[in-house]
mmCIF file of C-alpha atoms and ligand atoms in Angstrom:
data_model
loop_
_atom_site.group_PDB
_atom_site.id
_atom_site.type_symbol
_atom_site.label_atom_id
_atom_site.label_comp_id
_atom_site.label_asym_id
_atom_site.label_seq_id
_atom_site.Cartn_x
_atom_site.Cartn_y
_atom_site.Cartn_z
ATOM 1 C CA MET A 289 -0.082 0.120 -0.002
ATOM 2 C CA LEU A 290 1.081 3.581 -0.915
ATOM 3 C CA THR A 291 0.216 6.469 1.216
ATOM 4 C CA VAL A 292 0.029 9.703 -1.365
ATOM 5 C CA PRO A 293 -1.003 13.088 -1.052
ATOM 6 C CA ALA A 294 -4.493 14.150 -2.337
ATOM 7 C CA TYR A 295 -7.115 17.201 -2.589
ATOM 8 C CA ALA A 296 -10.521 15.609 -1.304
ATOM 9 C CA ALA A 297 -13.876 17.074 -0.797
ATOM 10 C CA THR A 298 -15.215 16.189 2.605
ATOM 11 C CA SER A 299 -18.818 17.029 2.079
ATOM 12 C CA ALA A 300 -20.971 18.811 -0.379
ATOM 13 C CA THR A 301 -20.708 22.339 0.781
ATOM 14 C CA GLU A 302 -17.270 22.472 2.112
ATOM 15 C CA PRO A 303 -14.129 23.450 0.190
ATOM 16 C CA LEU A 304 -11.570 20.776 -0.870
ATOM 17 C CA THR A 305 -8.588 20.372 1.690
ATOM 18 C CA PRO A 306 -5.338 18.443 1.369
ATOM 19 C CA THR A 307 -5.370 15.141 2.505
ATOM 20 C CA THR A 308 -3.657 11.486 1.720
ATOM 21 C CA VAL A 309 -5.138 8.404 0.144
ATOM 22 C CA GLU A 310 -3.939 4.870 0.059
ATOM 23 C CA ARG A 311 -3.232 3.610 -3.444
ATOM 24 C CA ARG A 312 -3.445 -0.345 -3.529
ATOM 25 C CA ASP A 313 -0.529 -2.722 -3.946
ATOM 26 C CA VAL A 314 0.634 -2.998 -7.710
ATOM 27 C CA GLY A 315 -1.385 -6.514 -8.618
ATOM 28 C CA PRO A 316 -0.273 -8.597 -11.799
ATOM 29 C CA HIS A 317 -2.449 -6.431 -14.293
ATOM 30 C CA ASP A 318 -1.709 -2.864 -12.321
ATOM 31 C CA ILE A 319 -0.187 -0.228 -13.547
ATOM 32 C CA LEU A 320 1.239 2.519 -10.943
ATOM 33 C CA ILE A 321 1.037 6.240 -12.465
ATOM 34 C CA GLU A 322 2.781 8.922 -11.357
ATOM 35 C CA ILE A 323 0.357 11.527 -12.246
ATOM 36 C CA LYS A 324 1.678 14.677 -13.520
ATOM 37 C CA TYR A 325 -1.329 16.737 -14.477
ATOM 38 C CA VAL A 326 -5.265 16.249 -13.876
ATOM 39 C CA GLY A 327 -7.853 18.319 -15.594
ATOM 40 C CA ILE A 328 -10.803 19.719 -13.694
ATOM 41 C CA CYS A 329 -14.048 18.866 -15.519
ATOM 42 C CA HIS A 330 -17.341 20.576 -14.768
ATOM 43 C CA SER A 331 -18.279 16.879 -13.814
ATOM 44 C CA ASP A 332 -16.066 17.222 -10.657
ATOM 45 C CA ILE A 333 -18.014 19.909 -9.253
ATOM 46 C CA HIS A 334 -21.495 18.250 -9.748
ATOM 47 C CA ASN A 335 -19.920 15.375 -8.128
ATOM 48 C CA VAL A 336 -18.525 17.107 -5.374
ATOM 49 C CA ARG A 337 -21.603 18.882 -4.830
ATOM 50 C CA SER A 338 -24.010 16.016 -4.917
ATOM 51 C CA GLU A 339 -25.964 17.445 -7.848
ATOM 52 C CA TRP A 340 -26.487 14.551 -9.491
ATOM 53 C CA GLY A 341 -27.577 12.619 -6.064
ATOM 54 C CA PRO A 342 -25.817 11.801 -2.750
ATOM 55 C CA ALA A 343 -22.212 11.166 -3.167
ATOM 56 C CA SER A 344 -19.804 9.404 -0.797
ATOM 57 C CA TYR A 345 -17.101 11.133 0.876
ATOM 58 C CA PRO A 346 -14.336 11.827 1.458
ATOM 59 C CA MET A 347 -14.044 12.205 -2.730
ATOM 60 C CA VAL A 348 -10.921 12.741 -4.433
ATOM 61 C CA PRO A 349 -12.340 14.036 -7.874
ATOM 62 C CA GLY A 350 -10.139 13.960 -11.051
ATOM 63 C CA HIS A 351 -10.773 11.997 -14.215
ATOM 64 C CA GLU A 352 -8.598 13.595 -16.650
ATOM 65 C CA ILE A 353 -5.178 12.173 -15.632
ATOM 66 C CA ALA A 354 -1.894 12.334 -17.490
ATOM 67 C CA GLY A 355 1.390 10.861 -15.984
ATOM 68 C CA VAL A 356 4.210 8.290 -16.313
ATOM 69 C CA VAL A 357 4.121 4.601 -15.785
ATOM 70 C CA ALA A 358 6.188 4.194 -12.516
ATOM 71 C CA GLU A 359 5.960 0.224 -12.063
ATOM 72 C CA VAL A 360 3.908 -2.380 -13.817
ATOM 73 C CA GLY A 361 2.574 -5.584 -12.416
ATOM 74 C CA ARG A 362 4.068 -8.841 -13.673
ATOM 75 C CA GLU A 363 1.374 -9.712 -16.177
ATOM 76 C CA VAL A 364 1.441 -6.290 -17.753
ATOM 77 C CA THR A 365 2.912 -6.467 -21.200
ATOM 78 C CA GLY A 366 1.549 -3.153 -23.058
ATOM 79 C CA TYR A 367 3.431 -0.714 -20.794
ATOM 80 C CA ALA A 368 6.827 -0.113 -19.422
ATOM 81 C CA PRO A 369 8.048 2.289 -16.627
ATOM 82 C CA GLY A 370 8.604 5.859 -18.237
ATOM 83 C CA ASP A 371 5.871 5.222 -20.823
ATOM 84 C CA ARG A 372 3.402 8.412 -20.940
ATOM 85 C CA VAL A 373 -0.304 7.083 -20.149
ATOM 86 C CA GLY A 374 -3.606 8.713 -19.315
ATOM 87 C CA VAL A 375 -6.666 7.415 -17.323
ATOM 88 C CA GLY A 376 -10.243 8.912 -18.039
ATOM 89 C CA CYS A 377 -13.446 8.531 -16.294
ATOM 90 C CA MET A 378 -13.333 4.630 -16.013
ATOM 91 C CA VAL A 379 -10.761 2.262 -14.398
ATOM 92 C CA ASN A 380 -12.922 -1.018 -14.432
ATOM 93 C CA SER A 381 -15.801 -2.633 -15.972
ATOM 94 C CA CYS A 382 -17.804 -6.021 -16.166
ATOM 95 C CA ARG A 383 -15.936 -6.798 -19.460
ATOM 96 C CA ALA A 384 -18.749 -9.641 -20.158
ATOM 97 C CA CYS A 385 -21.861 -7.492 -20.940
ATOM 98 C CA GLU A 386 -23.350 -6.544 -24.331
ATOM 99 C CA PRO A 387 -21.875 -2.580 -23.932
ATOM 100 C CA CYS A 388 -18.420 -3.889 -22.517
ATOM 101 C CA LEU A 389 -18.097 -6.560 -25.501
ATOM 102 C CA ARG A 390 -18.812 -3.822 -27.860
ATOM 103 C CA GLY A 391 -16.234 -1.283 -26.255
ATOM 104 C CA GLU A 392 -18.663 0.804 -24.814
ATOM 105 C CA GLU A 393 -17.491 0.375 -21.212
ATOM 106 C CA GLN A 394 -19.238 3.275 -20.389
ATOM 107 C CA TYR A 395 -22.641 1.869 -20.835
ATOM 108 C CA CYS A 396 -21.546 -1.462 -18.756
ATOM 109 C CA LEU A 397 -25.097 -2.896 -17.675
ATOM 110 C CA ASN A 398 -23.531 -4.385 -14.393
ATOM 111 C CA GLY A 399 -21.871 -1.002 -13.340
ATOM 112 C CA ASN A 400 -18.392 0.204 -14.138
ATOM 113 C CA THR A 401 -16.109 1.213 -11.832
ATOM 114 C CA LEU A 402 -15.806 4.977 -12.249
ATOM 115 C CA THR A 403 -12.068 6.558 -11.420
ATOM 116 C CA TYR A 404 -13.688 8.168 -8.251
ATOM 117 C CA GLY A 405 -16.726 7.559 -6.135
ATOM 118 C CA SER A 406 -17.387 4.151 -7.078
ATOM 119 C CA VAL A 407 -16.931 1.019 -5.109
ATOM 120 C CA ASP A 408 -13.933 -0.841 -6.290
ATOM 121 C CA ALA A 409 -13.435 -4.776 -6.398
ATOM 122 C CA ASP A 410 -11.614 -4.637 -2.942
ATOM 123 C CA GLY A 411 -14.838 -2.853 -1.378
ATOM 124 C CA THR A 412 -12.826 0.562 -0.862
ATOM 125 C CA LEU A 413 -14.190 3.696 -2.649
ATOM 126 C CA THR A 414 -11.974 4.719 -5.766
ATOM 127 C CA GLN A 415 -10.354 7.921 -5.178
ATOM 128 C CA GLY A 416 -9.380 10.008 -8.224
ATOM 129 C CA GLY A 417 -6.652 12.158 -9.984
ATOM 130 C CA TYR A 418 -6.135 15.204 -7.641
ATOM 131 C CA SER A 419 -3.503 13.300 -6.267
ATOM 132 C CA THR A 420 0.342 12.238 -7.243
ATOM 133 C CA HIS A 421 -0.229 8.546 -7.853
ATOM 134 C CA VAL A 422 -2.889 6.153 -8.906
ATOM 135 C CA VAL A 423 -3.024 2.261 -9.522
ATOM 136 C CA VAL A 424 -5.333 1.302 -12.351
ATOM 137 C CA ASN A 425 -5.788 -2.064 -14.174
ATOM 138 C CA ASP A 426 -3.872 -1.905 -17.427
ATOM 139 C CA ASP A 427 -6.689 -2.518 -19.518
ATOM 140 C CA PHE A 428 -8.089 0.922 -18.472
ATOM 141 C CA VAL A 429 -4.785 2.901 -19.167
ATOM 142 C CA VAL A 430 -4.400 4.674 -22.805
ATOM 143 C CA ARG A 431 -1.107 6.116 -24.462
ATOM 144 C CA VAL A 432 -0.656 9.727 -24.868
ATOM 145 C CA PRO A 433 1.203 10.215 -28.057
ATOM 146 C CA GLY A 434 4.375 11.817 -28.097
ATOM 147 C CA THR A 435 3.414 15.008 -30.143
ATOM 148 C CA LEU A 436 1.063 16.108 -27.272
ATOM 149 C CA ALA A 437 2.330 17.334 -23.962
ATOM 150 C CA LEU A 438 0.759 16.023 -20.878
ATOM 151 C CA ASP A 439 -0.584 19.124 -19.492
ATOM 152 C CA GLU A 440 -2.439 19.663 -22.797
ATOM 153 C CA ALA A 441 -3.451 15.985 -23.091
ATOM 154 C CA ALA A 442 -4.843 15.478 -19.591
ATOM 155 C CA PRO A 443 -8.186 17.232 -20.371
ATOM 156 C CA LEU A 444 -8.458 14.845 -23.783
ATOM 157 C CA LEU A 445 -9.003 11.834 -21.224
ATOM 158 C CA CYS A 446 -12.621 13.149 -20.655
ATOM 159 C CA ALA A 447 -13.507 16.398 -22.487
ATOM 160 C CA GLY A 448 -11.673 15.138 -25.333
ATOM 161 C CA ILE A 449 -13.469 11.719 -25.775
ATOM 162 C CA THR A 450 -16.931 13.103 -24.729
ATOM 163 C CA THR A 451 -16.994 15.325 -27.958
ATOM 164 C CA TYR A 452 -14.793 13.056 -30.294
ATOM 165 C CA SER A 453 -17.446 9.918 -29.752
ATOM 166 C CA PRO A 454 -20.753 12.203 -30.660
ATOM 167 C CA LEU A 455 -18.910 13.998 -33.494
ATOM 168 C CA ARG A 456 -17.773 10.551 -34.918
ATOM 169 C CA ARG A 457 -20.838 8.894 -34.339
ATOM 170 C CA TRP A 458 -23.519 11.501 -35.790
ATOM 171 C CA GLY A 459 -20.969 12.080 -38.820
ATOM 172 C CA ALA A 460 -19.239 15.587 -38.484
ATOM 173 C CA GLY A 461 -16.933 15.934 -41.416
ATOM 174 C CA PRO A 462 -16.973 17.511 -44.870
ATOM 175 C CA GLY A 463 -19.845 19.145 -45.888
ATOM 176 C CA LYS A 464 -21.379 19.059 -42.677
ATOM 177 C CA LYS A 465 -22.698 22.129 -40.572
ATOM 178 C CA VAL A 466 -21.708 21.389 -36.829
ATOM 179 C CA ALA A 467 -22.743 23.841 -33.848
ATOM 180 C CA VAL A 468 -21.174 23.593 -30.625
ATOM 181 C CA VAL A 469 -23.157 25.252 -27.559
ATOM 182 C CA GLY A 470 -20.846 26.624 -24.695
ATOM 183 C CA LEU A 471 -17.483 27.234 -25.190
ATOM 184 C CA GLY A 472 -15.871 25.668 -21.913
ATOM 185 C CA GLY A 473 -13.482 22.736 -21.384
ATOM 186 C CA LEU A 474 -15.740 20.370 -23.491
ATOM 187 C CA GLY A 475 -16.699 22.918 -26.212
ATOM 188 C CA HIS A 476 -13.499 24.165 -27.043
ATOM 189 C CA LEU A 477 -12.351 20.638 -27.772
ATOM 190 C CA ALA A 478 -15.576 19.863 -29.663
ATOM 191 C CA VAL A 479 -14.704 22.944 -31.882
ATOM 192 C CA LYS A 480 -11.242 21.687 -32.553
ATOM 193 C CA ILE A 481 -12.044 18.295 -33.300
ATOM 194 C CA ALA A 482 -14.973 18.943 -35.388
ATOM 195 C CA HIS A 483 -12.929 21.570 -37.416
ATOM 196 C CA ALA A 484 -10.073 18.917 -37.785
ATOM 197 C CA LEU A 485 -12.697 16.259 -39.035
ATOM 198 C CA GLY A 486 -13.399 18.617 -41.525
ATOM 199 C CA ALA A 487 -16.869 20.016 -40.611
ATOM 200 C CA GLU A 488 -17.898 23.689 -40.673
ATOM 201 C CA VAL A 489 -17.988 24.655 -37.075
ATOM 202 C CA THR A 490 -20.252 27.363 -35.433
ATOM 203 C CA VAL A 491 -20.047 28.602 -31.723
ATOM 204 C CA LEU A 492 -23.221 29.450 -29.725
ATOM 205 C CA SER A 493 -21.863 31.257 -26.791
ATOM 206 C CA GLN A 494 -23.771 33.062 -24.154
ATOM 207 C CA SER A 495 -21.912 36.385 -25.489
ATOM 208 C CA LEU A 496 -19.123 37.348 -28.109
ATOM 209 C CA LYS A 497 -16.513 38.041 -25.422
ATOM 210 C CA LYS A 498 -14.773 34.775 -26.416
ATOM 211 C CA MET A 499 -15.275 34.810 -30.254
ATOM 212 C CA ASP A 500 -11.560 35.716 -31.249
ATOM 213 C CA ASP A 501 -10.533 32.424 -29.365
ATOM 214 C CA GLY A 502 -13.496 30.517 -31.032
ATOM 215 C CA LEU A 503 -12.508 31.390 -34.435
ATOM 216 C CA ARG A 504 -8.678 30.752 -33.795
ATOM 217 C CA LEU A 505 -9.548 27.384 -32.548
ATOM 218 C CA GLY A 506 -11.506 26.448 -35.693
ATOM 219 C CA ALA A 507 -14.777 27.851 -35.825
ATOM 220 C CA ARG A 508 -15.977 29.701 -39.067
ATOM 221 C CA ARG A 509 -18.612 31.404 -37.157
ATOM 222 C CA TYR A 510 -19.950 32.590 -33.956
ATOM 223 C CA PHE A 511 -22.936 33.693 -32.291
ATOM 224 C CA ALA A 512 -24.184 34.963 -28.827
ATOM 225 C CA THR A 513 -27.262 32.790 -27.417
ATOM 226 C CA SER A 514 -28.045 35.964 -25.261
ATOM 227 C CA ASP A 515 -29.319 37.821 -28.659
ATOM 228 C CA PRO A 516 -32.909 36.395 -29.500
ATOM 229 C CA ALA A 517 -31.730 37.561 -33.208
ATOM 230 C CA THR A 518 -29.565 34.476 -33.469
ATOM 231 C CA PHE A 519 -32.351 31.834 -33.224
ATOM 232 C CA GLU A 520 -34.054 33.706 -36.192
ATOM 233 C CA GLN A 521 -30.900 33.899 -38.028
ATOM 234 C CA LEU A 522 -29.730 30.309 -37.736
ATOM 235 C CA ALA A 523 -32.953 28.688 -37.979
ATOM 236 C CA GLY A 524 -32.630 25.186 -39.791
ATOM 237 C CA ALA A 525 -29.056 25.592 -40.345
ATOM 238 C CA PHE A 526 -27.160 22.664 -38.816
ATOM 239 C CA ASP A 527 -26.678 19.216 -39.264
ATOM 240 C CA LEU A 528 -25.568 18.395 -35.702
ATOM 241 C CA ILE A 529 -25.412 20.602 -32.595
ATOM 242 C CA VAL A 530 -23.332 19.320 -29.747
ATOM 243 C CA ASN A 531 -24.470 21.008 -26.322
ATOM 244 C CA THR A 532 -21.977 21.223 -23.866
ATOM 245 C CA VAL A 533 -23.691 23.536 -21.510
ATOM 246 C CA SER A 534 -23.578 22.610 -17.593
ATOM 247 C CA ALA A 535 -26.558 24.403 -16.944
ATOM 248 C CA ARG A 536 -30.527 24.332 -18.261
ATOM 249 C CA VAL A 537 -31.064 25.387 -21.762
ATOM 250 C CA ASP A 538 -33.976 25.720 -23.773
ATOM 251 C CA LEU A 539 -33.882 22.652 -25.899
ATOM 252 C CA ASP A 540 -36.574 23.761 -28.338
ATOM 253 C CA SER A 541 -34.576 26.850 -29.077
ATOM 254 C CA TYR A 542 -31.546 24.515 -30.376
ATOM 255 C CA LEU A 543 -33.869 22.063 -31.866
ATOM 256 C CA GLY A 544 -35.100 24.888 -34.092
ATOM 257 C CA LEU A 545 -31.610 25.431 -35.445
ATOM 258 C CA LEU A 546 -31.632 21.977 -36.995
ATOM 259 C CA LYS A 547 -32.152 20.943 -40.665
ATOM 260 C CA PRO A 548 -34.685 18.174 -41.104
ATOM 261 C CA GLY A 549 -33.335 15.200 -39.574
ATOM 262 C CA GLY A 550 -30.690 16.856 -37.699
ATOM 263 C CA ALA A 551 -29.469 15.741 -34.352
ATOM 264 C CA LEU A 552 -28.788 17.694 -30.899
ATOM 265 C CA ILE A 553 -26.679 15.732 -28.683
ATOM 266 C CA ASN A 554 -26.459 16.636 -25.313
ATOM 267 C CA VAL A 555 -22.927 16.083 -23.585
ATOM 268 C CA GLY A 556 -23.686 18.605 -20.891
ATOM 269 C CA ALA A 557 -25.341 17.151 -18.028
ATOM 270 C CA PRO A 558 -27.255 19.772 -15.764
ATOM 271 C CA PRO A 559 -28.875 18.156 -12.667
ATOM 272 C CA GLU A 560 -32.206 19.763 -13.787
ATOM 273 C CA ALA A 561 -34.678 17.953 -15.979
ATOM 274 C CA LEU A 562 -35.266 19.784 -19.226
ATOM 275 C CA SER A 563 -38.330 19.713 -21.403
ATOM 276 C CA LEU A 564 -38.932 19.450 -25.046
ATOM 277 C CA ASN A 565 -41.934 19.807 -27.766
ATOM 278 C CA VAL A 566 -41.970 16.354 -28.948
ATOM 279 C CA VAL A 567 -44.610 17.462 -31.691
ATOM 280 C CA SER A 568 -42.076 19.723 -33.057
ATOM 281 C CA LEU A 569 -39.231 16.821 -32.830
ATOM 282 C CA VAL A 570 -41.719 14.575 -34.798
ATOM 283 C CA MET A 571 -42.669 17.042 -37.305
ATOM 284 C CA HIS A 572 -39.060 17.870 -38.577
ATOM 285 C CA GLY A 573 -37.656 14.239 -37.850
ATOM 286 C CA HIS A 574 -35.042 15.689 -35.381
ATOM 287 C CA VAL A 575 -33.090 13.595 -33.106
ATOM 288 C CA CYS A 576 -32.462 14.660 -29.488
ATOM 289 C CA ALA A 577 -29.947 12.436 -27.376
ATOM 290 C CA GLY A 578 -27.361 12.211 -25.307
ATOM 291 C CA SER A 579 -23.752 11.002 -25.037
ATOM 292 C CA LEU A 580 -21.463 9.628 -22.312
ATOM 293 C CA ILE A 581 -17.858 9.996 -22.748
ATOM 294 C CA GLY A 582 -16.499 6.801 -24.648
ATOM 295 C CA GLY A 583 -14.761 3.443 -24.676
ATOM 296 C CA ILE A 584 -11.522 2.672 -24.016
ATOM 297 C CA ARG A 585 -10.884 1.639 -27.758
ATOM 298 C CA GLU A 586 -12.714 4.921 -28.656
ATOM 299 C CA THR A 587 -10.306 6.909 -26.334
ATOM 300 C CA GLN A 588 -7.114 5.610 -27.735
ATOM 301 C CA GLU A 589 -8.422 6.235 -31.051
ATOM 302 C CA MET A 590 -9.174 9.812 -30.186
ATOM 303 C CA LEU A 591 -5.731 10.374 -28.631
ATOM 304 C CA ASP A 592 -4.209 9.013 -31.693
ATOM 305 C CA PHE A 593 -6.410 11.442 -33.982
ATOM 306 C CA CYS A 594 -5.359 14.255 -31.673
ATOM 307 C CA GLY A 595 -1.878 13.398 -31.858
ATOM 308 C CA GLU A 596 -1.924 13.393 -35.771
ATOM 309 C CA HIS A 597 -3.851 16.490 -35.677
ATOM 310 C CA GLY A 598 -1.776 18.522 -32.937
ATOM 311 C CA ILE A 599 -4.831 18.902 -30.993
ATOM 312 C CA GLY A 600 -4.512 19.424 -26.937
ATOM 313 C CA ALA A 601 -6.559 21.249 -24.798
ATOM 314 C CA GLU A 602 -5.910 25.216 -24.067
ATOM 315 C CA VAL A 603 -5.208 24.886 -20.564
ATOM 316 C CA GLU A 604 -4.392 27.399 -17.519
ATOM 317 C CA ILE A 605 -2.202 25.363 -15.062
ATOM 318 C CA ILE A 606 -2.812 25.978 -11.444
ATOM 319 C CA PRO A 607 -1.337 24.894 -8.330
ATOM 320 C CA ALA A 608 -3.504 22.482 -6.018
ATOM 321 C CA ALA A 609 -4.005 25.504 -3.645
ATOM 322 C CA LYS A 610 -6.020 27.012 -6.215
ATOM 323 C CA ILE A 611 -8.494 23.959 -6.829
ATOM 324 C CA ASN A 612 -11.803 25.816 -5.167
ATOM 325 C CA GLU A 613 -11.014 29.116 -6.835
ATOM 326 C CA ALA A 614 -11.057 27.369 -10.183
ATOM 327 C CA PHE A 615 -14.447 25.665 -9.153
ATOM 328 C CA GLU A 616 -15.778 29.223 -8.702
ATOM 329 C CA ARG A 617 -14.214 30.377 -11.966
ATOM 330 C CA MET A 618 -15.827 27.843 -13.768
ATOM 331 C CA LEU A 619 -19.283 28.371 -12.572
ATOM 332 C CA ALA A 620 -18.629 31.777 -13.648
ATOM 333 C CA SER A 621 -17.732 30.652 -17.374
ATOM 334 C CA ASP A 622 -14.156 32.515 -16.489
ATOM 335 C CA VAL A 623 -12.146 29.466 -17.953
ATOM 336 C CA ARG A 624 -9.913 29.723 -20.920
ATOM 337 C CA TYR A 625 -10.180 27.029 -21.575
ATOM 338 C CA ARG A 626 -9.412 23.970 -19.047
ATOM 339 C CA PHE A 627 -7.662 24.444 -15.462
ATOM 340 C CA VAL A 628 -5.193 21.744 -14.995
ATOM 341 C CA ILE A 629 -3.555 21.009 -11.733
ATOM 342 C CA ASP A 630 0.337 20.550 -11.562
ATOM 343 C CA THR A 631 0.474 17.618 -9.150
ATOM 344 C CA SER A 632 3.798 18.471 -7.993
ATOM 345 C CA THR A 633 2.527 21.414 -5.998
ATOM 346 C CA LEU A 634 -0.002 19.108 -3.871
ATOM 347 C CA PRO A 635 1.349 19.390 -0.290
HETATM 348 P P1 NAP B 728 -17.147 24.113 -18.498
HETATM 349 O O1 NAP B 728 -15.676 24.199 -18.699
HETATM 350 O O2 NAP B 728 -17.563 25.017 -17.024
HETATM 351 O O3 NAP B 728 -18.211 24.726 -19.735
HETATM 352 C C1 NAP B 728 -19.337 24.720 -19.825
HETATM 353 C C2 NAP B 728 -19.837 26.279 -20.556
HETATM 354 O O4 NAP B 728 -21.036 26.034 -20.662
HETATM 355 C C3 NAP B 728 -19.416 27.496 -20.105
HETATM 356 O O5 NAP B 728 -18.129 27.606 -20.429
HETATM 357 C C4 NAP B 728 -20.566 28.351 -20.835
HETATM 358 O O6 NAP B 728 -20.035 28.430 -22.298
HETATM 359 C C5 NAP B 728 -21.661 27.485 -20.909
HETATM 360 N N1 NAP B 728 -22.800 27.799 -19.769
HETATM 361 C C6 NAP B 728 -22.661 27.467 -18.620
HETATM 362 N N2 NAP B 728 -23.692 28.120 -17.787
HETATM 363 C C7 NAP B 728 -24.638 28.200 -18.642
HETATM 364 C C8 NAP B 728 -26.091 28.950 -18.557
HETATM 365 N N3 NAP B 728 -26.186 28.985 -17.413
HETATM 366 N N4 NAP B 728 -26.254 28.989 -19.942
HETATM 367 C C9 NAP B 728 -25.647 28.941 -21.090
HETATM 368 N N5 NAP B 728 -24.606 28.599 -20.914
HETATM 369 C C10 NAP B 728 -23.600 28.331 -20.000
HETATM 370 O O7 NAP B 728 -17.772 22.713 -18.056
HETATM 371 P P2 NAP B 728 -17.397 21.289 -19.046
HETATM 372 O O8 NAP B 728 -16.150 21.056 -18.086
HETATM 373 O O9 NAP B 728 -16.803 21.903 -20.445
HETATM 374 O O10 NAP B 728 -18.513 20.526 -18.561
HETATM 375 C C11 NAP B 728 -19.871 20.997 -19.298
HETATM 376 C C12 NAP B 728 -21.023 19.805 -18.924
HETATM 377 O O11 NAP B 728 -20.674 18.663 -19.644
HETATM 378 C C13 NAP B 728 -20.816 19.708 -17.468
HETATM 379 O O12 NAP B 728 -22.352 19.536 -17.223
HETATM 380 C C14 NAP B 728 -20.339 18.468 -17.252
HETATM 381 O O13 NAP B 728 -20.683 17.655 -16.181
HETATM 382 C C15 NAP B 728 -20.815 17.778 -18.457
HETATM 383 N N6 NAP B 728 -19.907 16.567 -18.855
HETATM 384 C C16 NAP B 728 -20.714 15.467 -19.592
HETATM 385 C C17 NAP B 728 -19.590 14.561 -19.945
HETATM 386 C C18 NAP B 728 -20.183 12.922 -20.919
HETATM 387 O O14 NAP B 728 -19.809 12.218 -20.738
HETATM 388 N N7 NAP B 728 -21.601 13.266 -21.206
HETATM 389 C C19 NAP B 728 -18.285 14.553 -20.086
HETATM 390 C C20 NAP B 728 -17.766 15.730 -19.038
HETATM 391 C C21 NAP B 728 -18.533 16.666 -18.937
HETATM 392 P P3 NAP B 728 -20.091 30.089 -22.694
HETATM 393 O O15 NAP B 728 -19.159 31.063 -21.843
HETATM 394 O O16 NAP B 728 -19.551 29.855 -24.091
HETATM 395 O O17 NAP B 728 -21.534 30.569 -22.782
HETATM 396 ZN ZN1 ZN B 729 -15.094 15.021 -16.975
HETATM 397 ZN ZN1 ZN B 730 -20.172 -4.450 -18.744
#
């Protein structure tokens, strides 16, 4: 057992504080990873604050992990000490159900093991990447391409795969008009990835204040959703809309921006229920769906794609002492575009 520094939430209402966590001994199929950088995902805030239902504490968040292999178990053949690797939202699954066999471990029917907040095989609670080390089964470790810096790669492990997966599945590519709603952590990677896939990208943000960035990241057009004229001007304009907003939105307004048969895919996961006009959905053959991260195989595919296209996240590296402040800034949409914790600053 290894006792390592971490930052944890002790309740839904208290700030995160420094602590330590125990990492299990490296088993035959385990990899001990020295975490270098970990991204702060908005899901960390939803989880820490029990917004998606009661969470278990203490909770060490963090599922955008990038680091270096420190030790491998005796049966591990794919990785060696020194390799640059990543871990995302999952550290295990049943491996036997239909979704698992299809490579969609995120939809495991028997309950996958999340990187934090899940009960592990040994009965302990998994603890995430706001920490210096983690031990993970080798099947749930992915390789970071040599062309990507580890700090810019870390957010790909959640924000990257969460946007890549629906963009691929719903056909973002040449000749397709794609809108990305919300230019935060997920949104800015959605813009980069959709652009690299060859789609014509439009950003729909609350205001125009990040327009220069949006266009630099690969968007052709940029509109403010606070301006009602946006929804008139863009009516019926898009094949695909990826909604990354962490709060309630008016789904019908966005569905109105789709071409007939177009799809609005929700990856943003606000705790509140949203309603929509089903008759309007029917009349236009629109699709309104959701998408959860992506499987392990697809996560490696996404990393390789990002490596080839030089796509990393735009990051603001922070010391661990600034985690609580970063949460507040994300809630104020004041992030350009992902906070990433330098784990060497953990006390
Ligand atoms: P983030 O960095 O905070 O970005 C969210 C963006 O949404 C903000 O930058 C803002 O963009 C927009 N926004 C926020 N509040 C809004 C409001 N009241 N009205 C309209 N727009 C608003 O968050 P993130 O890390 O990208 O995560 C976004 C959401 O995706 C969260 O709910 C998170 O839990 C979820 N998520 C889902 C998955 C999945 O597998 N489906 C994976 C990861 C995260 P503008 O400033 O441009 O308006
Ligand atoms: Zn996440
Ligand atoms: Zn399964």
